[in-house]
mmCIF file of N, CA and C in Angstrom:
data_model
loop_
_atom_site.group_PDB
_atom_site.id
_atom_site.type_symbol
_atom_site.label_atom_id
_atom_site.label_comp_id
_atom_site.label_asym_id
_atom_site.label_seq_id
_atom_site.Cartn_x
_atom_site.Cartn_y
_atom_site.Cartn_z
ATOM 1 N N UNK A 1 45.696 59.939 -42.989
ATOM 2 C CA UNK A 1 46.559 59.656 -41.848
ATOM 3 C C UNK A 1 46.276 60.685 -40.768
ATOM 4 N N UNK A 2 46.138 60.445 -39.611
ATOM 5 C CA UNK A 2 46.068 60.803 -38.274
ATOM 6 C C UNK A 2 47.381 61.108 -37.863
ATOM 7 N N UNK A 3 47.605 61.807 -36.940
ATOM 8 C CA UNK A 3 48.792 61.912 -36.148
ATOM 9 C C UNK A 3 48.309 62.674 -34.876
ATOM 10 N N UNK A 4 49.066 61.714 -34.018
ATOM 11 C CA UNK A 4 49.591 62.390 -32.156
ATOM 12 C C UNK A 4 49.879 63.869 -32.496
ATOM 13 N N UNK A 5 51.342 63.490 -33.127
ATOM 14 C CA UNK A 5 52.440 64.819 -32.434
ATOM 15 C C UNK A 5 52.010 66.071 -33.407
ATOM 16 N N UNK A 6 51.755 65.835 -34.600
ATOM 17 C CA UNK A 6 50.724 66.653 -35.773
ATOM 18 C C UNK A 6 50.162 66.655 -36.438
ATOM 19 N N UNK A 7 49.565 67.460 -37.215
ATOM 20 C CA UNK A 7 48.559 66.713 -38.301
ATOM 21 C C UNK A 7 48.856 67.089 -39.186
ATOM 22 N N UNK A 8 49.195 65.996 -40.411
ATOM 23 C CA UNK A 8 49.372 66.230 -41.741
ATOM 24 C C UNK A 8 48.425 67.198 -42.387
ATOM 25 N N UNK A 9 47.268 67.302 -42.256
ATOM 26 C CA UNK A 9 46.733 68.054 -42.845
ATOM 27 C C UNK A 9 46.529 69.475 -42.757
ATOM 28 N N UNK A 10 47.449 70.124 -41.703
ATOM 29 C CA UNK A 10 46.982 71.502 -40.992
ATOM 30 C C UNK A 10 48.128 72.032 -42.328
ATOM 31 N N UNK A 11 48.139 73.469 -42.351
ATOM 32 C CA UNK A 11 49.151 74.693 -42.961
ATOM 33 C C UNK A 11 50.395 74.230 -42.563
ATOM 34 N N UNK A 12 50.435 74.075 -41.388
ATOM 35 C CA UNK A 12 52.038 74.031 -40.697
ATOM 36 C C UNK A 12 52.806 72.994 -41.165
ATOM 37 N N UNK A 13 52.281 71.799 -41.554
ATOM 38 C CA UNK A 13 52.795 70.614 -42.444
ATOM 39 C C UNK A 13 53.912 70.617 -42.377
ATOM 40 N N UNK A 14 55.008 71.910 -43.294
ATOM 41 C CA UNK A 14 56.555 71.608 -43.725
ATOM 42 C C UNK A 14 56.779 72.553 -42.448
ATOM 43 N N UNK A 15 56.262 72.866 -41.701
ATOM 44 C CA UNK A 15 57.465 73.314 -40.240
ATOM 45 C C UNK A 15 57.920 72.531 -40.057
ATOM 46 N N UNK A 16 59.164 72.434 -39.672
ATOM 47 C CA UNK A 16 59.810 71.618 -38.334
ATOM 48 C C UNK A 16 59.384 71.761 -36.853
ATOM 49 N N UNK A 17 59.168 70.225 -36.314
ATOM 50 C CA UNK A 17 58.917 70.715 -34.833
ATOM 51 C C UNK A 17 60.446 70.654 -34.275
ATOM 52 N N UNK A 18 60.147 71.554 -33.163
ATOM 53 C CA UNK A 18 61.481 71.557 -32.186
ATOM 54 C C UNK A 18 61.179 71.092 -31.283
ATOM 55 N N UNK A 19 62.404 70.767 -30.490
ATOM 56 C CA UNK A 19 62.747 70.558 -29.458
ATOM 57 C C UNK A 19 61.943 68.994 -28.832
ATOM 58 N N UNK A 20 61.938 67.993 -29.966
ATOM 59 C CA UNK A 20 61.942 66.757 -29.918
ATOM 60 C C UNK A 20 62.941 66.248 -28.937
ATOM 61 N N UNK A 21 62.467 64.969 -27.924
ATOM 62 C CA UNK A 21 62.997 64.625 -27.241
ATOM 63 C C UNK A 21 64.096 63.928 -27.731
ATOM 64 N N UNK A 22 65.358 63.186 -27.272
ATOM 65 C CA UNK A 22 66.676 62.738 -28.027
ATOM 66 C C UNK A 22 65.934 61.052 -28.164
ATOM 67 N N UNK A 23 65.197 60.441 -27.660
ATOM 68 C CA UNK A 23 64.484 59.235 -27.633
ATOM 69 C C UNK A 23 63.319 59.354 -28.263
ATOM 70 N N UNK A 24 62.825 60.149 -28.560
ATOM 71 C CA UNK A 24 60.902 60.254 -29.544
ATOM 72 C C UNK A 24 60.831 58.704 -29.910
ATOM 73 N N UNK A 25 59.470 58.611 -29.454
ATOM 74 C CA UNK A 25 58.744 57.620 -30.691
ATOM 75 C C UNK A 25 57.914 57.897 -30.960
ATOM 76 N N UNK A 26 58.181 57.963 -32.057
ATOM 77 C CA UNK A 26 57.047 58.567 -32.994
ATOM 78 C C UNK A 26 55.305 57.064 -33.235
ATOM 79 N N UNK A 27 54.149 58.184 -33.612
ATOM 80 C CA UNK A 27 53.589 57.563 -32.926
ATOM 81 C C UNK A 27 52.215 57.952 -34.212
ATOM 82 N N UNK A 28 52.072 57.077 -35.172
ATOM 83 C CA UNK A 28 51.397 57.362 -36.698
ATOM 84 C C UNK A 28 50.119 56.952 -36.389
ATOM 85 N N UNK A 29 48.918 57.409 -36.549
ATOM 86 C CA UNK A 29 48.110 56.699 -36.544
ATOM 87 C C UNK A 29 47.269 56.726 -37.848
ATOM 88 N N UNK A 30 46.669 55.743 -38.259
ATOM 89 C CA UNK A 30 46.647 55.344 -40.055
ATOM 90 C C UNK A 30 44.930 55.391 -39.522
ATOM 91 N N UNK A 31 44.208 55.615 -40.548
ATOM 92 C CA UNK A 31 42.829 55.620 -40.627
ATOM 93 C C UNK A 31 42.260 54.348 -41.323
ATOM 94 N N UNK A 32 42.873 53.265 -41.609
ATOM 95 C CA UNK A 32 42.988 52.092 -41.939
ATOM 96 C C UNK A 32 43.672 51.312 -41.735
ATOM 97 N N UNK A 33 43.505 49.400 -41.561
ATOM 98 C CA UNK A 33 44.860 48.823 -41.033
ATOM 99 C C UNK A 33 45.821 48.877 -42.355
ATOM 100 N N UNK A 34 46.783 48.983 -41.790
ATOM 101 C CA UNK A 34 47.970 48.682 -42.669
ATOM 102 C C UNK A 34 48.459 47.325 -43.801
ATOM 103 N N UNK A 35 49.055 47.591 -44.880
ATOM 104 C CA UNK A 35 49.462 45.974 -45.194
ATOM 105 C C UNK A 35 50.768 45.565 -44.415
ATOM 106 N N UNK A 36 50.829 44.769 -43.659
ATOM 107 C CA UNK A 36 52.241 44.906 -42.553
ATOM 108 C C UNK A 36 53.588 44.523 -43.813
ATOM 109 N N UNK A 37 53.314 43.746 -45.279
ATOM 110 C CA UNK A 37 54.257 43.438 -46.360
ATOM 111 C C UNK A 37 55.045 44.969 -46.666
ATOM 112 N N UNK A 38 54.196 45.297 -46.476
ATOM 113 C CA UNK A 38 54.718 47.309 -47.072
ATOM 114 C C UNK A 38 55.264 47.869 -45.904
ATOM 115 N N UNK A 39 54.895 47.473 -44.753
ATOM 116 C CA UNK A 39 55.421 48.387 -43.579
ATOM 117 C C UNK A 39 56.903 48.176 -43.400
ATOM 118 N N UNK A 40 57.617 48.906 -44.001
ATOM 119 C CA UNK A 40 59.208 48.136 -43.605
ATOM 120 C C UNK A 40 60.162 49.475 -43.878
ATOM 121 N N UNK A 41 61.416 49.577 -43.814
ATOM 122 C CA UNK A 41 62.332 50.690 -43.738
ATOM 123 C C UNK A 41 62.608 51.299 -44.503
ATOM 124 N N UNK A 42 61.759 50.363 -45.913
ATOM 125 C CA UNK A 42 62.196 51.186 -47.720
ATOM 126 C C UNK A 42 61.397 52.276 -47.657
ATOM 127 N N UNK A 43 59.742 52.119 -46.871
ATOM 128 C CA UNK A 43 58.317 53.012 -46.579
ATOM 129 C C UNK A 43 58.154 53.836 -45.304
ATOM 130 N N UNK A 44 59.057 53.478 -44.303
ATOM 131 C CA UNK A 44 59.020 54.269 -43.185
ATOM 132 C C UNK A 44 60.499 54.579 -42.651
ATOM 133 N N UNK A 45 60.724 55.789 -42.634
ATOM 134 C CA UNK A 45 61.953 55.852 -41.834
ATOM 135 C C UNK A 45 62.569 57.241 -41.798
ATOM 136 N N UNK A 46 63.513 57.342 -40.984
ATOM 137 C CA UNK A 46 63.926 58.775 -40.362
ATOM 138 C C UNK A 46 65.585 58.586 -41.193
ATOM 139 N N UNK A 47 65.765 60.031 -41.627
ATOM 140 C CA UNK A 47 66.776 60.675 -42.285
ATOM 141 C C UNK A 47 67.518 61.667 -41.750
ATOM 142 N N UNK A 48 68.657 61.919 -41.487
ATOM 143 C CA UNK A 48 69.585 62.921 -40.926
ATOM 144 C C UNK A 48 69.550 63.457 -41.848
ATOM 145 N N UNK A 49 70.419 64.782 -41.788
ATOM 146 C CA UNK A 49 70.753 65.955 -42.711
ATOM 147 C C UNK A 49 71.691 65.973 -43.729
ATOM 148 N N UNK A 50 72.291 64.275 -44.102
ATOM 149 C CA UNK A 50 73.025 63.785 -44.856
ATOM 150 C C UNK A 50 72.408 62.788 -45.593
ATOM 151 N N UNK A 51 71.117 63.220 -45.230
ATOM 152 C CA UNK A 51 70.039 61.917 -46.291
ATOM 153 C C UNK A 51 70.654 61.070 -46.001
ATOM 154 N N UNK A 52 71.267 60.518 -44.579
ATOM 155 C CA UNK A 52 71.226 58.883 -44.268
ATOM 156 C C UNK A 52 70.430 58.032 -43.191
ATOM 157 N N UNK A 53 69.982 57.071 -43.691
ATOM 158 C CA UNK A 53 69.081 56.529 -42.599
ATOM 159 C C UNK A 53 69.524 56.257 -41.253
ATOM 160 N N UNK A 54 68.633 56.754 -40.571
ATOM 161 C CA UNK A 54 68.760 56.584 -38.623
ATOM 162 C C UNK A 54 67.992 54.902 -38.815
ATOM 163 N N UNK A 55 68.664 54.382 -37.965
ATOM 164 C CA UNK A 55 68.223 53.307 -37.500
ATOM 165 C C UNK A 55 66.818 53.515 -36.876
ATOM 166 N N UNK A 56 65.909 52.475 -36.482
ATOM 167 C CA UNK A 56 64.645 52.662 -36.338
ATOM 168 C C UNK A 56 64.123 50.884 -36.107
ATOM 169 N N UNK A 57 63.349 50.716 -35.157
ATOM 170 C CA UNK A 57 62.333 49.955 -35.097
ATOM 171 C C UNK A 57 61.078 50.238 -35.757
ATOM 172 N N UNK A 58 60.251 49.416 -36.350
ATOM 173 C CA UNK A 58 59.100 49.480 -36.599
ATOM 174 C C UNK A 58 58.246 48.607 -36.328
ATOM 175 N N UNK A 59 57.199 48.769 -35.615
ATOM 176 C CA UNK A 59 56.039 48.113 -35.182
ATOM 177 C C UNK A 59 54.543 48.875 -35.008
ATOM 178 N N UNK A 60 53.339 47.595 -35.594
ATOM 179 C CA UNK A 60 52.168 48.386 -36.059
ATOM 180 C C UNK A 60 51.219 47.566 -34.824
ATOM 181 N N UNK A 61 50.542 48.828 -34.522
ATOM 182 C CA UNK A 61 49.613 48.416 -33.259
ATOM 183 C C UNK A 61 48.457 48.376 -34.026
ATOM 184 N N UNK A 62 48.228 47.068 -33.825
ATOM 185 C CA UNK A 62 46.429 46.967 -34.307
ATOM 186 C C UNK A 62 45.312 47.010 -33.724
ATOM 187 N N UNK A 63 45.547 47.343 -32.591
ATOM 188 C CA UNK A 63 44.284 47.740 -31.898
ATOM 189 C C UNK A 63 43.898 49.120 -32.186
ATOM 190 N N UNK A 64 44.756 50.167 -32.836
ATOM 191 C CA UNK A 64 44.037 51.531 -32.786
ATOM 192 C C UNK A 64 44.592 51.718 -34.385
ATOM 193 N N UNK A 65 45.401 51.116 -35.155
ATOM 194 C CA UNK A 65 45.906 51.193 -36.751
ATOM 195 C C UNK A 65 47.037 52.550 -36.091
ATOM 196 N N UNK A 66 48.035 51.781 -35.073
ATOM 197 C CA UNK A 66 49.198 53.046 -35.286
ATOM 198 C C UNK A 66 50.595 52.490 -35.668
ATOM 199 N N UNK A 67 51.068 52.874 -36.244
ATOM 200 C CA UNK A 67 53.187 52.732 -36.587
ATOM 201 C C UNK A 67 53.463 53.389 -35.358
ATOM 202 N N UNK A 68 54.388 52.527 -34.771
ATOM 203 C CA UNK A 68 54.957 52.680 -33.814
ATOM 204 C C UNK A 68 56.843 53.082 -34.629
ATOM 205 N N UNK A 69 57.227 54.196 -34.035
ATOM 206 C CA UNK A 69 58.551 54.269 -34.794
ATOM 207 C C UNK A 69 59.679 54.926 -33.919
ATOM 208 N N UNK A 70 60.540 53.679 -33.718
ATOM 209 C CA UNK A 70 61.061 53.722 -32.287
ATOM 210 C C UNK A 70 62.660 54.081 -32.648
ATOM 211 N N UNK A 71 63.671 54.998 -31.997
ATOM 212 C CA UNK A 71 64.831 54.876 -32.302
ATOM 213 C C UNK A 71 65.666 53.989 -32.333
ATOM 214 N N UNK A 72 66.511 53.086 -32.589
ATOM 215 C CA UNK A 72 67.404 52.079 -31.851
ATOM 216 C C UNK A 72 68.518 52.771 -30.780
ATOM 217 N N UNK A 73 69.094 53.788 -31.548
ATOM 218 C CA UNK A 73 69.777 54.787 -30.555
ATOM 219 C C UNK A 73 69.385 56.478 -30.407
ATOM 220 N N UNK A 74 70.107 57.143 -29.013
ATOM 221 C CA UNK A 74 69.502 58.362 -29.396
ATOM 222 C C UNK A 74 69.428 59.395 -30.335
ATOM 223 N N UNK A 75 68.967 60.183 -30.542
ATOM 224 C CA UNK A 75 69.179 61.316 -31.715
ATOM 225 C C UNK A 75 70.461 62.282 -31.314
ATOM 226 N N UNK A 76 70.612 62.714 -32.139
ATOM 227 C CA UNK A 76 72.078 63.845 -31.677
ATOM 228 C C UNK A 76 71.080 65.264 -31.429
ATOM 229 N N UNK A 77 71.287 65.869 -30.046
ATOM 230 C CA UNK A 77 70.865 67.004 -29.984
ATOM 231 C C UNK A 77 71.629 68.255 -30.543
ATOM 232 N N UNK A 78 70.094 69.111 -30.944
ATOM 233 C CA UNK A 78 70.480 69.777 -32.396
ATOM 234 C C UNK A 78 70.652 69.640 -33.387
ATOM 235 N N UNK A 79 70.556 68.310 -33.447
ATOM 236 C CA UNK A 79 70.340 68.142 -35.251
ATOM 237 C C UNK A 79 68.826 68.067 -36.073
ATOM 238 N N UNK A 80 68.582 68.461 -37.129
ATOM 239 C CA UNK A 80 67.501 68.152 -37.931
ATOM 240 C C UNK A 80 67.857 66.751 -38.576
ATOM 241 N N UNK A 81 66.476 66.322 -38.374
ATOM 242 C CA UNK A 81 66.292 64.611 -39.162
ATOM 243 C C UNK A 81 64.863 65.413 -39.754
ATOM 244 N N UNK A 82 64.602 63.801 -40.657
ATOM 245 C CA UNK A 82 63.074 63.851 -41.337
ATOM 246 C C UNK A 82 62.895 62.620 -41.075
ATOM 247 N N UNK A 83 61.108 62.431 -40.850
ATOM 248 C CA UNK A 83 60.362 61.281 -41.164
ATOM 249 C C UNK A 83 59.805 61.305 -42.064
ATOM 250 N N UNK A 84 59.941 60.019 -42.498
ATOM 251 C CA UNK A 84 59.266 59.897 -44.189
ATOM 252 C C UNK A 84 58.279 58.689 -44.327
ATOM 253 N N UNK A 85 57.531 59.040 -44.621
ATOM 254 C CA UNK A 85 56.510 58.231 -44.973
ATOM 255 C C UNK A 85 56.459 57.828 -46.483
ATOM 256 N N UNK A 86 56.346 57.016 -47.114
ATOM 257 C CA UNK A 86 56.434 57.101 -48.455
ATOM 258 C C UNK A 86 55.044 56.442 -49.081
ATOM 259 N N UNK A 87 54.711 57.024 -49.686
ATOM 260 C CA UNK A 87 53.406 56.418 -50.489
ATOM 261 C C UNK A 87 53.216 55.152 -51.085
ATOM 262 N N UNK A 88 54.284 54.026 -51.163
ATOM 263 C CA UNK A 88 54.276 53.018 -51.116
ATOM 264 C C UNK A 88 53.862 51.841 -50.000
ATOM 265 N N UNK A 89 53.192 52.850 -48.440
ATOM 266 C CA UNK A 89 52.803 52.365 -47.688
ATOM 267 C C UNK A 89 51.530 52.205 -48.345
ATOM 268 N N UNK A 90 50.368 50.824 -47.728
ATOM 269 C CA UNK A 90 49.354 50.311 -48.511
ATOM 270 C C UNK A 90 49.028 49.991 -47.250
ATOM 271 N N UNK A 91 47.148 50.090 -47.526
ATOM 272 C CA UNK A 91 46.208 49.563 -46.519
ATOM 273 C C UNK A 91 46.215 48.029 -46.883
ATOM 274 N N UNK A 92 45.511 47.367 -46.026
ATOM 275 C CA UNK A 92 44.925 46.525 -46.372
ATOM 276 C C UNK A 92 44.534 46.110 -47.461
ATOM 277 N N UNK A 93 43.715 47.183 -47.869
ATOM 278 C CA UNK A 93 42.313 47.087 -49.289
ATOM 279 C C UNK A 93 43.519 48.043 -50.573
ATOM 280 N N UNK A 94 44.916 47.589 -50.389
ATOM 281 C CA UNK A 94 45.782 48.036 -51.629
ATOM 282 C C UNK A 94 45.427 49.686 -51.887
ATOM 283 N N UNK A 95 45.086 50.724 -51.216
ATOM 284 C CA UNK A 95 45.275 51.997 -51.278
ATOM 285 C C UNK A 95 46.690 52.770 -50.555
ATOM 286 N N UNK A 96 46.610 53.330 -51.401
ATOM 287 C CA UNK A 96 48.273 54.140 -50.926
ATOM 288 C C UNK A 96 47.769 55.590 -50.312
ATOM 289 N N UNK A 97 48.973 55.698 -49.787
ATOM 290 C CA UNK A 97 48.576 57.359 -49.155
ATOM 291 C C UNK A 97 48.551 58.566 -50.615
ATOM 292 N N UNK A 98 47.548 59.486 -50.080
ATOM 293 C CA UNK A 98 47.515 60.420 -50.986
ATOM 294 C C UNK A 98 49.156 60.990 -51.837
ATOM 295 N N UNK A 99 50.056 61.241 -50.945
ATOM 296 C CA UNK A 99 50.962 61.558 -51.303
ATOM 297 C C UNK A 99 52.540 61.153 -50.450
ATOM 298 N N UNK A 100 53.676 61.372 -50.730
ATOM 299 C CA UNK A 100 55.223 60.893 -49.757
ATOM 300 C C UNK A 100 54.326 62.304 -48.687
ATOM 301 N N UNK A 101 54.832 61.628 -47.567
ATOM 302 C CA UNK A 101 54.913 62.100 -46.214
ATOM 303 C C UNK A 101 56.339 62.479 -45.911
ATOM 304 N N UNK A 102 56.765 63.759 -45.497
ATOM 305 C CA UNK A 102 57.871 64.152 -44.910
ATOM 306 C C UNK A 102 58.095 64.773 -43.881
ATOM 307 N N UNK A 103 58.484 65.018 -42.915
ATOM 308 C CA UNK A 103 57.900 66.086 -41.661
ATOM 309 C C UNK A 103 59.610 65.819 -40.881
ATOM 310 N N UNK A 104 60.018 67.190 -41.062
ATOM 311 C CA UNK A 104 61.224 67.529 -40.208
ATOM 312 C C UNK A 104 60.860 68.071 -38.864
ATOM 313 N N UNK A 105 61.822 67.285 -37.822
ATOM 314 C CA UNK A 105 62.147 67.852 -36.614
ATOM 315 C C UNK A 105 63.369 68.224 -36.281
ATOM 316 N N UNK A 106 63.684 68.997 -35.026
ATOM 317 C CA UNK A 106 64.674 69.336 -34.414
ATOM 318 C C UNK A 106 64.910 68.864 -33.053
ATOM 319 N N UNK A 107 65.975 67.892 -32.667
ATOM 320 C CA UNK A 107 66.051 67.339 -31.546
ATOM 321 C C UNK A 107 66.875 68.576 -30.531
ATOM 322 N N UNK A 108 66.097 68.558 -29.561
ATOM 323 C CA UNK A 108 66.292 69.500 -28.501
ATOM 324 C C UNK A 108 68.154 69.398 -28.072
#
Protein backbone atom coordinates (compact mmCIF):
# COMPACT_ATOMS: atom_id res chain seq x y z
CA UNK A 1 0.00 0.00 0.00
CA UNK A 2 0.96 3.51 -1.03
CA UNK A 3 -0.15 6.48 0.73
CA UNK A 4 -0.57 10.50 0.04
CA UNK A 5 -0.63 11.68 3.60
CA UNK A 6 2.07 8.72 4.77
CA UNK A 7 3.71 5.87 4.26
CA UNK A 8 3.02 2.76 5.86
CA UNK A 9 6.20 1.63 5.52
CA UNK A 10 8.49 4.43 7.04
CA UNK A 11 9.54 4.11 11.23
CA UNK A 12 6.99 6.72 12.00
CA UNK A 13 4.05 4.28 11.16
CA UNK A 14 2.37 4.34 14.90
CA UNK A 15 2.82 8.28 15.21
CA UNK A 16 -0.11 10.12 15.12
CA UNK A 17 -0.41 12.85 12.61
CA UNK A 18 -1.64 16.18 13.90
CA UNK A 19 -3.39 18.71 13.14
CA UNK A 20 -5.66 16.95 10.48
CA UNK A 21 -8.11 19.05 8.92
CA UNK A 22 -11.92 18.68 10.69
CA UNK A 23 -13.09 17.45 6.90
CA UNK A 24 -9.83 15.10 5.72
CA UNK A 25 -10.29 12.72 3.07
CA UNK A 26 -8.32 10.45 3.33
CA UNK A 27 -6.77 9.35 0.27
CA UNK A 28 -5.24 5.27 0.06
CA UNK A 29 -3.55 4.39 -2.71
CA UNK A 30 -3.38 0.39 -3.20
CA UNK A 31 -0.60 -1.01 -5.50
CA UNK A 32 -3.25 -3.23 -7.00
CA UNK A 33 -6.99 -2.91 -7.98
CA UNK A 34 -9.06 -3.68 -5.24
CA UNK A 35 -11.91 -6.44 -4.84
CA UNK A 36 -14.72 -3.63 -4.54
CA UNK A 37 -16.92 -7.07 -2.53
CA UNK A 38 -14.30 -6.45 0.38
CA UNK A 39 -14.18 -2.74 0.18
CA UNK A 40 -16.88 -1.89 2.70
CA UNK A 41 -17.05 -0.47 6.48
CA UNK A 42 -16.35 -4.02 8.21
CA UNK A 43 -12.48 -3.40 6.13
CA UNK A 44 -12.21 0.28 6.07
CA UNK A 45 -13.07 2.73 8.56
CA UNK A 46 -12.29 5.45 11.13
CA UNK A 47 -12.65 4.96 15.01
CA UNK A 48 -12.93 7.58 17.80
CA UNK A 49 -11.34 7.14 21.13
CA UNK A 50 -14.34 5.08 22.25
CA UNK A 51 -13.66 2.46 19.59
CA UNK A 52 -16.83 3.71 17.83
CA UNK A 53 -17.25 4.01 14.28
CA UNK A 54 -17.24 7.61 12.55
CA UNK A 55 -19.39 7.53 9.79
CA UNK A 56 -17.56 7.51 6.44
CA UNK A 57 -18.12 7.27 2.71
CA UNK A 58 -16.23 4.94 0.73
CA UNK A 59 -15.30 5.07 -2.78
CA UNK A 60 -12.47 3.37 -5.01
CA UNK A 61 -10.92 5.32 -7.86
CA UNK A 62 -9.82 3.13 -10.57
CA UNK A 63 -7.96 5.04 -12.54
CA UNK A 64 -4.92 5.29 -10.11
CA UNK A 65 -6.18 2.01 -7.47
CA UNK A 66 -7.07 4.73 -4.61
CA UNK A 67 -9.88 4.44 -1.49
CA UNK A 68 -11.26 7.42 -1.34
CA UNK A 69 -12.41 7.89 2.51
CA UNK A 70 -14.64 10.66 2.99
CA UNK A 71 -16.28 11.94 6.34
CA UNK A 72 -20.10 12.16 6.31
CA UNK A 73 -19.74 14.76 9.09
CA UNK A 74 -16.97 16.82 10.59
CA UNK A 75 -14.41 15.49 13.02
CA UNK A 76 -14.46 17.00 16.55
CA UNK A 77 -11.40 19.20 16.94
CA UNK A 78 -8.94 17.71 19.25
CA UNK A 79 -9.89 14.56 19.27
CA UNK A 80 -7.83 11.38 18.31
CA UNK A 81 -9.59 8.89 15.82
CA UNK A 82 -7.89 5.85 13.93
CA UNK A 83 -8.01 4.57 10.42
CA UNK A 84 -8.13 1.09 9.99
CA UNK A 85 -7.49 -0.81 7.36
CA UNK A 86 -8.07 -4.38 7.97
CA UNK A 87 -6.44 -7.21 6.21
CA UNK A 88 -9.51 -8.59 5.03
CA UNK A 89 -9.23 -5.99 2.29
CA UNK A 90 -8.41 -8.23 -1.05
CA UNK A 91 -7.00 -7.40 -4.48
CA UNK A 92 -8.42 -8.49 -7.25
CA UNK A 93 -6.09 -11.67 -7.63
CA UNK A 94 -7.54 -12.67 -3.72
CA UNK A 95 -4.28 -11.29 -1.85
CA UNK A 96 -4.70 -9.58 1.40
CA UNK A 97 -2.61 -6.91 2.86
CA UNK A 98 0.49 -7.95 4.64
CA UNK A 99 -0.94 -7.04 7.87
CA UNK A 100 -4.36 -4.75 9.88
CA UNK A 101 -3.47 -1.20 9.02
CA UNK A 102 -3.99 1.35 11.83
CA UNK A 103 -2.76 4.93 11.75
CA UNK A 104 -3.99 7.53 14.39
CA UNK A 105 -4.58 11.16 13.86
CA UNK A 106 -5.28 14.27 15.67
CA UNK A 107 -7.86 16.66 14.35
CA UNK A 108 -6.60 20.17 14.64
Amino acid sequence: ILKEEFDFNEDYLWLPIENVPVNKQWKVQLNKPVDLSTLNDENVYIIDNNNIKFEIELNFDESNNTILITPKEKYISGQKYSLVISDNLLSLDGEKLAELINKDFIVE
